Amino acid sequence: MSAHEDSHSNPGSQQKEELLKHEPGGDPPRNGITRRGFLKGAGITAAGTALLEGVHGFNTAAQSTDPGVKVLGPGAVPVTLSVNGKDHAIQIEPRTTLAEALRIQIGLTGTKVICDRGSCSGCTVWLDKMPVNSCTMLAIDALGRHVTTIEGLSEAGQLHPVQAAFVKHDALQCGFCTPGMVMSCAALLESNSHPTEQDVRHAISGNLCRCGTYARIFAATLDAAGTSRKA
Amino acid sequence: MNAFVLADCTTVDGALSQLKDGAVVKAGGVDLLDRMKNGTAQPEKLVNIRNIPALRGIEETDKGLKIGALATLTEISEHPAIRKQYQILSDACGSAATPHIRNMATVGGNLLQPVQCWYYRSADFQCLRKGKDLCFAFNGLNQYHAIMDYRTCPAVAPSSAAVALFGLDANVELVSSKRGQRVVSIKDFYVHPDANPTKFAVIEPDELLTAVVIPKPAAGTRSAYQKYGEKDSFDWAIADAGVVLEMDGNICRKAIVTMGAASPVVRRSAQAERELTGKPITEATARAAGKAAMEGATPLSMNAYKVDLFPVAIYRTVRLAAGQMDRDPRAAG
Ligand SMILES: Cc1cc2nc3c(=O)[nH]c(=O)nc-3n(C[C@H](O)[C@H](O)[C@H](O)COP(=O)(O)OP(=O)(O)OC[C@H]3O[C@@H](n4cnc5c(N)ncnc54)[C@H](O)[C@@H]3O)c2cc1C
Ligand code: SF4
Ligand code: FES
Ligand code: FES
């Protein structure tokens, strides 16, 4: 687990309750911020609906009348996050990382937080099809994008080819790095269906595996791509 | 991480109107979240510039290249024109951090990341850079610190992109609502800690970095950057080199050699450049350049290895820029 047990990334259950206590409430939209206005301003399509009614303002004096500015927080804000093809209405504070929103608010704990600092890629998810470290970005920055987590990779109960190849090649030991590894390898195949081993090495160069299963991860990914292992 | 208010902006003017009373810019957030999780930064308000379309994009003009502050390291490293004509920059952006971080990290944030000294990054150490009067690195763990140009703070220049931009004579565009726009040469952008340890760059708290502008390279220009780390993949450089060569047939008319992990601000090595200028690029001249770059090096107690490593990094990067060697498989990226 993270060395930073006391950080916001691992709030205790009490803190979690505190987080969830913030109700959308009946605050009127401030400064004429309507839901539609925010969506337009943030360049977010209706598909990635972000509900802004009841935003907890910081300090009325600090609010802006500029149409190019929307002030959120510090309390929880109701938003809708699109994850694995489904819209999730959740409450997040601006400081909530994407990993926290996924694990704590939505309960998708397949995404692992290991370093919480961008150094291990254990928390890899896709923003649209782009792999990112969910510990190192704010959940708010994922609004309007399609998030895919390890839970969303299989289709209709059918393992994704990379997942199946990991099983076949026994490409894991403790398994803690595996969700991130699979997401990185599957993202590679999305953009390059015939990778070389060098391509796989490059794609997972940010993913750390303490158990040292790299060789099998390379083999599994190449197998999933249907390419034979090159030198 | 402390709770904060987020001003989500979609225009430059909107963002500038929010930059007051200690509000801090957030681009990708990679560096800022790191410092907030560590407790070394506790801003009450973040100004989110990530949704400002005007700060995005990479544009080729007749004068050169204009890169929006929000261009990601991935976008820069994969841009066809940059790969072709500004290889030093695609190399540098493509070897910084990890693939996934490069997808989020912006060039503006990369240039403005404060030093990565572990004392600086920890809330337990209050050093010169945080306005106190002590540096912990001189008598502490200093294996990643500077070997040149330091008197007060030996933490090294952290940005890989900056090592390339010094080689390309880039300018950065800054704008504030009170003072309007100004254009600053990358050479004048960073503040040396001997002059002011708490200020990393000349940018003011009410200013935004909007773009990086790079002049078109002269005909016959070839360039490269390579980064060496303790690991092959992520982590900042322990030695790195940027090389720009203006070639006239076999002869090098003008050479620029830059280093990041040697000193507190990116260093252009006049000594190394002298060994290449007016000469053919050969194994011998490339080696001489690497050796000359270390003239005057004064390593700390734990980093004398860098004095051996930099000449190799420079030698190999000179040969790579000249097209005489392939990319070093031991280099990061
Ligand atoms: C594991 C790891 C390895 C890394 N290795 C490397 C490496 O090898 N080489 C390297 O160069 N970097 C490396 N990095 C650093 C990384 O590249 C930077 O953290 C990233 O580029 C910061 O960009 P950002 O957009 O996320 O910035 P943010 O975190 O959003 O901002 C960083 C700082 O810049 C300010 N800022 C950002 N944009 C603007 C703007 N437009 N105007 C005014 N102020 C602004 C912010 O206020 C903040 O202080 C590494 C990071 C990690 C986590
Ligand atoms: S090297 Fe610089 S940043 Fe590190 S402890 Fe010394 S003064 Fe602080
Ligand atoms: S947990 Fe996100 S990179 Fe390590
Ligand atoms: S399988 Fe244990 S860390 Fe990778």
PDB file of N, CA and C in Angstrom, chain A residues 8 38 41-42 58 62 64 66 68-74 93-95 97 116-119 121 124 130-133 135-138 140-141 184 202-203 205-208, chain B residues 1-11 13-15 17-18 26-30 33-34 37-38 44-46 48 50-51 94 98-104 233-234 333:
ATOM      1  N   HIS A   8      -4.603  12.153   1.456  1.00  0.00           N
ATOM      2  CA  HIS A   8      -5.989  12.173   0.996  1.00  0.00           C
ATOM      3  C   HIS A   8      -6.287  10.981   0.104  1.00  0.00           C
ATOM      4  N   PHE A  38     -21.947  26.035 -17.765  1.00  0.00           N
ATOM      5  CA  PHE A  38     -20.692  25.397 -17.367  1.00  0.00           C
ATOM      6  C   PHE A  38     -20.246  24.415 -18.437  1.00  0.00           C
ATOM      7  N   GLY A  41     -18.822  26.306 -21.198  1.00  0.00           N
ATOM      8  CA  GLY A  41     -17.566  26.947 -20.836  1.00  0.00           C
ATOM      9  C   GLY A  41     -16.432  25.951 -20.730  1.00  0.00           C
ATOM     10  N   ALA A  42     -16.715  24.795 -20.165  1.00  0.00           N
ATOM     11  CA  ALA A  42     -15.648  23.835 -19.943  1.00  0.00           C
ATOM     12  C   ALA A  42     -15.402  22.972 -21.173  1.00  0.00           C
ATOM     13  N   PHE A  58     -16.626  29.124  -2.491  1.00  0.00           N
ATOM     14  CA  PHE A  58     -15.506  29.302  -1.573  1.00  0.00           C
ATOM     15  C   PHE A  58     -15.773  30.525  -0.739  1.00  0.00           C
ATOM     16  N   ALA A  62     -14.760  36.179  -3.720  1.00  0.00           N
ATOM     17  CA  ALA A  62     -13.760  35.688  -4.656  1.00  0.00           C
ATOM     18  C   ALA A  62     -14.386  35.160  -5.941  1.00  0.00           C
ATOM     19  N   SER A  64     -16.175  34.931  -9.491  1.00  0.00           N
ATOM     20  CA  SER A  64     -15.912  35.728 -10.666  1.00  0.00           C
ATOM     21  C   SER A  64     -17.181  35.931 -11.462  1.00  0.00           C
ATOM     22  N   ASP A  66     -16.683  36.673 -14.591  1.00  0.00           N
ATOM     23  CA  ASP A  66     -16.127  36.387 -15.907  1.00  0.00           C
ATOM     24  C   ASP A  66     -16.748  35.093 -16.439  1.00  0.00           C
ATOM     25  N   GLY A  68     -15.580  33.180 -18.491  1.00  0.00           N
ATOM     26  CA  GLY A  68     -14.546  32.175 -18.722  1.00  0.00           C
ATOM     27  C   GLY A  68     -14.064  31.521 -17.451  1.00  0.00           C
ATOM     28  N   VAL A  69     -14.737  31.762 -16.311  1.00  0.00           N
ATOM     29  CA  VAL A  69     -14.275  31.223 -15.031  1.00  0.00           C
ATOM     30  C   VAL A  69     -15.435  30.595 -14.263  1.00  0.00           C
ATOM     31  N   LYS A  70     -15.232  29.387 -13.788  1.00  0.00           N
ATOM     32  CA  LYS A  70     -16.206  28.756 -12.892  1.00  0.00           C
ATOM     33  C   LYS A  70     -15.452  28.370 -11.628  1.00  0.00           C
ATOM     34  N   VAL A  71     -15.983  28.810 -10.493  1.00  0.00           N
ATOM     35  CA  VAL A  71     -15.277  28.537  -9.247  1.00  0.00           C
ATOM     36  C   VAL A  71     -15.936  27.362  -8.520  1.00  0.00           C
ATOM     37  N   LEU A  72     -15.157  26.342  -8.210  1.00  0.00           N
ATOM     38  CA  LEU A  72     -15.665  25.123  -7.580  1.00  0.00           C
ATOM     39  C   LEU A  72     -14.995  24.878  -6.238  1.00  0.00           C
ATOM     40  N   GLY A  73     -15.745  24.304  -5.307  1.00  0.00           N
ATOM     41  CA  GLY A  73     -15.159  23.867  -4.042  1.00  0.00           C
ATOM     42  C   GLY A  73     -15.034  24.982  -3.034  1.00  0.00           C
ATOM     43  N   PRO A  74     -14.350  24.726  -1.910  1.00  0.00           N
ATOM     44  CA  PRO A  74     -13.540  23.538  -1.603  1.00  0.00           C
ATOM     45  C   PRO A  74     -14.369  22.317  -1.206  1.00  0.00           C
ATOM     46  N   GLU A  93     -14.669  16.498  -4.083  1.00  0.00           N
ATOM     47  CA  GLU A  93     -14.039  17.777  -3.817  1.00  0.00           C
ATOM     48  C   GLU A  93     -13.060  18.035  -4.963  1.00  0.00           C
ATOM     49  N   PRO A  94     -12.730  19.293  -5.221  1.00  0.00           N
ATOM     50  CA  PRO A  94     -11.757  19.549  -6.282  1.00  0.00           C
ATOM     51  C   PRO A  94     -10.448  18.795  -6.068  1.00  0.00           C
ATOM     52  N   ARG A  95     -10.054  18.548  -4.809  1.00  0.00           N
ATOM     53  CA  ARG A  95      -8.773  17.895  -4.563  1.00  0.00           C
ATOM     54  C   ARG A  95      -8.807  16.390  -4.819  1.00  0.00           C
ATOM     55  N   THR A  97      -8.404  13.005  -6.388  1.00  0.00           N
ATOM     56  CA  THR A  97      -7.712  12.529  -7.583  1.00  0.00           C
ATOM     57  C   THR A  97      -8.632  11.568  -8.327  1.00  0.00           C
ATOM     58  N   ASP A 116       1.332   6.589  -5.413  1.00  0.00           N
ATOM     59  CA  ASP A 116       0.556   7.832  -5.359  1.00  0.00           C
ATOM     60  C   ASP A 116       1.367   9.050  -5.814  1.00  0.00           C
ATOM     61  N   ARG A 117       2.416   8.824  -6.612  1.00  0.00           N
ATOM     62  CA  ARG A 117       3.279   9.921  -7.040  1.00  0.00           C
ATOM     63  C   ARG A 117       3.651   9.887  -8.530  1.00  0.00           C
ATOM     64  N   GLY A 118       3.019   9.047  -9.305  1.00  0.00           N
ATOM     65  CA  GLY A 118       3.363   9.020 -10.728  1.00  0.00           C
ATOM     66  C   GLY A 118       4.597   8.204 -11.050  1.00  0.00           C
ATOM     67  N   SER A 119       5.148   7.481 -10.065  1.00  0.00           N
ATOM     68  CA  SER A 119       6.409   6.777 -10.346  1.00  0.00           C
ATOM     69  C   SER A 119       6.262   5.299 -10.651  1.00  0.00           C
ATOM     70  N   SER A 121       3.048   3.740 -12.217  1.00  0.00           N
ATOM     71  CA  SER A 121       1.984   3.467 -13.189  1.00  0.00           C
ATOM     72  C   SER A 121       1.046   2.332 -12.767  1.00  0.00           C
ATOM     73  N   THR A 124      -2.729   2.976 -13.595  1.00  0.00           N
ATOM     74  CA  THR A 124      -3.028   3.352 -14.986  1.00  0.00           C
ATOM     75  C   THR A 124      -4.488   3.092 -15.377  1.00  0.00           C
ATOM     76  N   MET A 130      -6.202   7.006 -24.072  1.00  0.00           N
ATOM     77  CA  MET A 130      -4.843   7.404 -23.690  1.00  0.00           C
ATOM     78  C   MET A 130      -4.522   6.961 -22.258  1.00  0.00           C
ATOM     79  N   PRO A 131      -3.447   6.179 -22.073  1.00  0.00           N
ATOM     80  CA  PRO A 131      -3.127   5.747 -20.711  1.00  0.00           C
ATOM     81  C   PRO A 131      -2.562   6.900 -19.869  1.00  0.00           C
ATOM     82  N   VAL A 132      -3.078   7.029 -18.650  1.00  0.00           N
ATOM     83  CA  VAL A 132      -2.604   8.070 -17.730  1.00  0.00           C
ATOM     84  C   VAL A 132      -2.511   7.474 -16.325  1.00  0.00           C
ATOM     85  N   ASN A 133      -1.813   8.173 -15.441  1.00  0.00           N
ATOM     86  CA  ASN A 133      -1.725   7.768 -14.041  1.00  0.00           C
ATOM     87  C   ASN A 133      -2.866   8.448 -13.281  1.00  0.00           C
ATOM     88  N   CYS A 135      -3.517   8.525 -10.229  1.00  0.00           N
ATOM     89  CA  CYS A 135      -3.169   9.097  -8.920  1.00  0.00           C
ATOM     90  C   CYS A 135      -2.654  10.520  -9.065  1.00  0.00           C
ATOM     91  N   THR A 136      -2.225  10.863 -10.259  1.00  0.00           N
ATOM     92  CA  THR A 136      -1.483  12.105 -10.464  1.00  0.00           C
ATOM     93  C   THR A 136      -2.309  13.132 -11.227  1.00  0.00           C
ATOM     94  N   MET A 137      -3.606  12.921 -11.268  1.00  0.00           N
ATOM     95  CA  MET A 137      -4.468  13.927 -11.895  1.00  0.00           C
ATOM     96  C   MET A 137      -5.748  14.091 -11.085  1.00  0.00           C
ATOM     97  N   LEU A 138      -6.345  15.257 -11.199  1.00  0.00           N
ATOM     98  CA  LEU A 138      -7.596  15.510 -10.499  1.00  0.00           C
ATOM     99  C   LEU A 138      -8.748  14.845 -11.246  1.00  0.00           C
ATOM    100  N   ILE A 140     -11.600  15.975 -11.543  1.00  0.00           N
ATOM    101  CA  ILE A 140     -12.284  17.024 -12.307  1.00  0.00           C
ATOM    102  C   ILE A 140     -11.757  17.099 -13.736  1.00  0.00           C
ATOM    103  N   ASP A 141     -10.472  16.776 -13.913  1.00  0.00           N
ATOM    104  CA  ASP A 141      -9.886  16.831 -15.250  1.00  0.00           C
ATOM    105  C   ASP A 141     -10.348  15.666 -16.130  1.00  0.00           C
ATOM    106  N   SER A 184      -1.709  -0.696 -19.561  1.00  0.00           N
ATOM    107  CA  SER A 184      -0.665  -0.120 -20.404  1.00  0.00           C
ATOM    108  C   SER A 184      -0.468  -0.957 -21.664  1.00  0.00           C
ATOM    109  N   HIS A 202       8.873  -0.128 -24.256  1.00  0.00           N
ATOM    110  CA  HIS A 202       8.690   1.321 -24.202  1.00  0.00           C
ATOM    111  C   HIS A 202       7.339   1.671 -23.571  1.00  0.00           C
ATOM    112  N   ALA A 203       6.292   0.956 -23.982  1.00  0.00           N
ATOM    113  CA  ALA A 203       4.944   1.275 -23.501  1.00  0.00           C
ATOM    114  C   ALA A 203       4.815   1.076 -21.994  1.00  0.00           C
ATOM    115  N   SER A 205       7.410   1.281 -19.875  1.00  0.00           N
ATOM    116  CA  SER A 205       8.640   1.729 -19.211  1.00  0.00           C
ATOM    117  C   SER A 205       8.355   2.487 -17.921  1.00  0.00           C
ATOM    118  N   GLY A 206       7.115   2.944 -17.734  1.00  0.00           N
ATOM    119  CA  GLY A 206       6.790   3.599 -16.463  1.00  0.00           C
ATOM    120  C   GLY A 206       6.158   2.660 -15.451  1.00  0.00           C
ATOM    121  N   ASN A 207       5.840   1.444 -15.859  1.00  0.00           N
ATOM    122  CA  ASN A 207       5.197   0.476 -14.954  1.00  0.00           C
ATOM    123  C   ASN A 207       6.249  -0.320 -14.200  1.00  0.00           C
ATOM    124  N   LEU A 208       6.171  -0.282 -12.892  1.00  0.00           N
ATOM    125  CA  LEU A 208       7.126  -1.041 -12.078  1.00  0.00           C
ATOM    126  C   LEU A 208       6.491  -2.338 -11.608  1.00  0.00           C
TER     127      LEU A 208
ATOM    128  N   MET B   1      -3.437  16.026   1.180  1.00  0.00           N
ATOM    129  CA  MET B   1      -3.560  17.237   0.367  1.00  0.00           C
ATOM    130  C   MET B   1      -4.618  18.142   0.978  1.00  0.00           C
ATOM    131  N   ASN B   2      -4.311  19.438   1.073  1.00  0.00           N
ATOM    132  CA  ASN B   2      -5.283  20.359   1.634  1.00  0.00           C
ATOM    133  C   ASN B   2      -6.444  20.576   0.667  1.00  0.00           C
ATOM    134  N   ALA B   3      -7.589  20.962   1.213  1.00  0.00           N
ATOM    135  CA  ALA B   3      -8.725  21.289   0.345  1.00  0.00           C
ATOM    136  C   ALA B   3      -8.461  22.638  -0.311  1.00  0.00           C
ATOM    137  N   PHE B   4      -9.007  22.832  -1.484  1.00  0.00           N
ATOM    138  CA  PHE B   4      -8.798  24.107  -2.175  1.00  0.00           C
ATOM    139  C   PHE B   4      -9.990  24.408  -3.066  1.00  0.00           C
ATOM    140  N   VAL B   5     -10.026  25.662  -3.452  1.00  0.00           N
ATOM    141  CA  VAL B   5     -11.020  26.106  -4.417  1.00  0.00           C
ATOM    142  C   VAL B   5     -10.380  25.991  -5.791  1.00  0.00           C
ATOM    143  N   LEU B   6     -11.142  25.553  -6.764  1.00  0.00           N
ATOM    144  CA  LEU B   6     -10.612  25.443  -8.118  1.00  0.00           C
ATOM    145  C   LEU B   6     -11.352  26.421  -9.025  1.00  0.00           C
ATOM    146  N   ALA B   7     -10.599  27.351  -9.588  1.00  0.00           N
ATOM    147  CA  ALA B   7     -11.206  28.250 -10.573  1.00  0.00           C
ATOM    148  C   ALA B   7     -10.934  27.653 -11.944  1.00  0.00           C
ATOM    149  N   ASP B   8     -11.970  27.082 -12.528  1.00  0.00           N
ATOM    150  CA  ASP B   8     -11.819  26.394 -13.806  1.00  0.00           C
ATOM    151  C   ASP B   8     -11.997  27.422 -14.920  1.00  0.00           C
ATOM    152  N   CYS B   9     -10.934  27.676 -15.660  1.00  0.00           N
ATOM    153  CA  CYS B   9     -10.958  28.777 -16.628  1.00  0.00           C
ATOM    154  C   CYS B   9     -10.955  28.265 -18.053  1.00  0.00           C
ATOM    155  N   THR B  10     -11.606  29.018 -18.933  1.00  0.00           N
ATOM    156  CA  THR B  10     -11.600  28.650 -20.349  1.00  0.00           C
ATOM    157  C   THR B  10     -10.988  29.750 -21.214  1.00  0.00           C
ATOM    158  N   THR B  11     -10.641  30.867 -20.590  1.00  0.00           N
ATOM    159  CA  THR B  11      -9.980  31.933 -21.356  1.00  0.00           C
ATOM    160  C   THR B  11      -8.752  32.403 -20.589  1.00  0.00           C
ATOM    161  N   ASP B  13      -7.819  35.548 -20.253  1.00  0.00           N
ATOM    162  CA  ASP B  13      -8.202  36.686 -19.415  1.00  0.00           C
ATOM    163  C   ASP B  13      -8.880  36.215 -18.138  1.00  0.00           C
ATOM    164  N   GLY B  14      -9.725  35.207 -18.265  1.00  0.00           N
ATOM    165  CA  GLY B  14     -10.381  34.656 -17.084  1.00  0.00           C
ATOM    166  C   GLY B  14      -9.348  34.157 -16.094  1.00  0.00           C
ATOM    167  N   ALA B  15      -8.366  33.425 -16.577  1.00  0.00           N
ATOM    168  CA  ALA B  15      -7.335  32.883 -15.688  1.00  0.00           C
ATOM    169  C   ALA B  15      -6.529  34.008 -15.052  1.00  0.00           C
ATOM    170  N   SER B  17      -7.463  36.963 -14.382  1.00  0.00           N
ATOM    171  CA  SER B  17      -8.261  37.678 -13.374  1.00  0.00           C
ATOM    172  C   SER B  17      -8.270  36.924 -12.041  1.00  0.00           C
ATOM    173  N   GLN B  18      -7.979  35.632 -12.082  1.00  0.00           N
ATOM    174  CA  GLN B  18      -7.992  34.810 -10.861  1.00  0.00           C
ATOM    175  C   GLN B  18      -6.624  34.744 -10.178  1.00  0.00           C
ATOM    176  N   LYS B  26      -2.631  25.675 -12.178  1.00  0.00           N
ATOM    177  CA  LYS B  26      -2.537  24.228 -12.376  1.00  0.00           C
ATOM    178  C   LYS B  26      -2.699  23.922 -13.856  1.00  0.00           C
ATOM    179  N   ALA B  27      -1.694  23.251 -14.420  1.00  0.00           N
ATOM    180  CA  ALA B  27      -1.807  22.806 -15.818  1.00  0.00           C
ATOM    181  C   ALA B  27      -2.145  21.316 -15.762  1.00  0.00           C
ATOM    182  N   GLY B  28      -1.168  20.438 -16.018  1.00  0.00           N
ATOM    183  CA  GLY B  28      -1.428  18.999 -15.885  1.00  0.00           C
ATOM    184  C   GLY B  28      -1.600  18.596 -14.427  1.00  0.00           C
ATOM    185  N   GLY B  29      -0.938  19.313 -13.553  1.00  0.00           N
ATOM    186  CA  GLY B  29      -1.036  19.028 -12.122  1.00  0.00           C
ATOM    187  C   GLY B  29      -0.031  17.996 -11.619  1.00  0.00           C
ATOM    188  N   VAL B  30       0.777  17.448 -12.501  1.00  0.00           N
ATOM    189  CA  VAL B  30       1.700  16.375 -12.097  1.00  0.00           C
ATOM    190  C   VAL B  30       2.657  16.858 -11.005  1.00  0.00           C
ATOM    191  N   LEU B  33       0.495  18.536  -7.767  1.00  0.00           N
ATOM    192  CA  LEU B  33      -0.124  17.551  -6.863  1.00  0.00           C
ATOM    193  C   LEU B  33       0.959  16.862  -6.028  1.00  0.00           C
ATOM    194  N   ASP B  34       2.112  16.627  -6.627  1.00  0.00           N
ATOM    195  CA  ASP B  34       3.215  16.012  -5.885  1.00  0.00           C
ATOM    196  C   ASP B  34       3.572  16.869  -4.677  1.00  0.00           C
ATOM    197  N   LYS B  37       0.682  16.870  -2.094  1.00  0.00           N
ATOM    198  CA  LYS B  37       0.610  15.629  -1.311  1.00  0.00           C
ATOM    199  C   LYS B  37       1.729  15.593  -0.282  1.00  0.00           C
ATOM    200  N   ASN B  38       2.896  16.126  -0.653  1.00  0.00           N
ATOM    201  CA  ASN B  38       4.013  16.162   0.299  1.00  0.00           C
ATOM    202  C   ASN B  38       3.808  17.218   1.382  1.00  0.00           C
ATOM    203  N   GLU B  44      -4.596  27.717  -1.335  1.00  0.00           N
ATOM    204  CA  GLU B  44      -6.036  27.678  -1.055  1.00  0.00           C
ATOM    205  C   GLU B  44      -6.842  27.733  -2.325  1.00  0.00           C
ATOM    206  N   LYS B  45      -6.156  28.179  -3.383  1.00  0.00           N
ATOM    207  CA  LYS B  45      -6.898  28.284  -4.638  1.00  0.00           C
ATOM    208  C   LYS B  45      -6.016  27.885  -5.819  1.00  0.00           C
ATOM    209  N   LEU B  46      -6.565  27.045  -6.681  1.00  0.00           N
ATOM    210  CA  LEU B  46      -5.879  26.649  -7.901  1.00  0.00           C
ATOM    211  C   LEU B  46      -6.606  27.265  -9.094  1.00  0.00           C
ATOM    212  N   ASN B  48      -7.239  26.561 -12.735  1.00  0.00           N
ATOM    213  CA  ASN B  48      -7.088  25.481 -13.706  1.00  0.00           C
ATOM    214  C   ASN B  48      -7.048  26.054 -15.116  1.00  0.00           C
ATOM    215  N   ARG B  50      -6.117  24.174 -17.719  1.00  0.00           N
ATOM    216  CA  ARG B  50      -6.116  23.040 -18.640  1.00  0.00           C
ATOM    217  C   ARG B  50      -7.210  23.090 -19.698  1.00  0.00           C
ATOM    218  N   ASN B  51      -8.263  23.826 -19.424  1.00  0.00           N
ATOM    219  CA  ASN B  51      -9.369  23.886 -20.382  1.00  0.00           C
ATOM    220  C   ASN B  51      -9.363  25.169 -21.209  1.00  0.00           C
ATOM    221  N   GLY B  94      10.488  13.371 -25.209  1.00  0.00           N
ATOM    222  CA  GLY B  94      10.195  11.945 -25.263  1.00  0.00           C
ATOM    223  C   GLY B  94      10.966  11.126 -24.241  1.00  0.00           C
ATOM    224  N   THR B  98       7.709   9.310 -17.689  1.00  0.00           N
ATOM    225  CA  THR B  98       7.224   8.024 -18.202  1.00  0.00           C
ATOM    226  C   THR B  98       6.186   8.298 -19.298  1.00  0.00           C
ATOM    227  N   PRO B  99       5.867   7.285 -20.110  1.00  0.00           N
ATOM    228  CA  PRO B  99       4.891   7.529 -21.182  1.00  0.00           C
ATOM    229  C   PRO B  99       3.579   8.116 -20.658  1.00  0.00           C
ATOM    230  N   HIS B 100       3.079   7.593 -19.543  1.00  0.00           N
ATOM    231  CA  HIS B 100       1.776   8.062 -19.071  1.00  0.00           C
ATOM    232  C   HIS B 100       1.868   9.476 -18.510  1.00  0.00           C
ATOM    233  N   ILE B 101       2.975   9.797 -17.858  1.00  0.00           N
ATOM    234  CA  ILE B 101       3.139  11.164 -17.356  1.00  0.00           C
ATOM    235  C   ILE B 101       3.279  12.127 -18.520  1.00  0.00           C
ATOM    236  N   ARG B 102       3.981  11.702 -19.550  1.00  0.00           N
ATOM    237  CA  ARG B 102       4.126  12.579 -20.726  1.00  0.00           C
ATOM    238  C   ARG B 102       2.775  12.867 -21.373  1.00  0.00           C
ATOM    239  N   ASN B 103       1.814  11.964 -21.196  1.00  0.00           N
ATOM    240  CA  ASN B 103       0.471  12.211 -21.737  1.00  0.00           C
ATOM    241  C   ASN B 103      -0.251  13.317 -20.984  1.00  0.00           C
ATOM    242  N   MET B 104       0.128  13.556 -19.738  1.00  0.00           N
ATOM    243  CA  MET B 104      -0.553  14.557 -18.917  1.00  0.00           C
ATOM    244  C   MET B 104       0.267  15.833 -18.756  1.00  0.00           C
ATOM    245  N   SER B 233      14.223   3.781 -17.261  1.00  0.00           N
ATOM    246  CA  SER B 233      12.962   4.446 -17.583  1.00  0.00           C
ATOM    247  C   SER B 233      12.814   5.747 -16.824  1.00  0.00           C
ATOM    248  N   PHE B 234      11.851   5.801 -15.892  1.00  0.00           N
ATOM    249  CA  PHE B 234      11.515   7.079 -15.296  1.00  0.00           C
ATOM    250  C   PHE B 234      12.618   7.579 -14.357  1.00  0.00           C
ATOM    251  N   GLY B 333      14.232   6.738 -22.270  1.00  0.00           N
ATOM    252  CA  GLY B 333      13.227   7.148 -23.246  1.00  0.00           C
ATOM    253  C   GLY B 333      13.061   6.054 -24.234  1.00  0.00           C
TER     254      GLY B 333
END
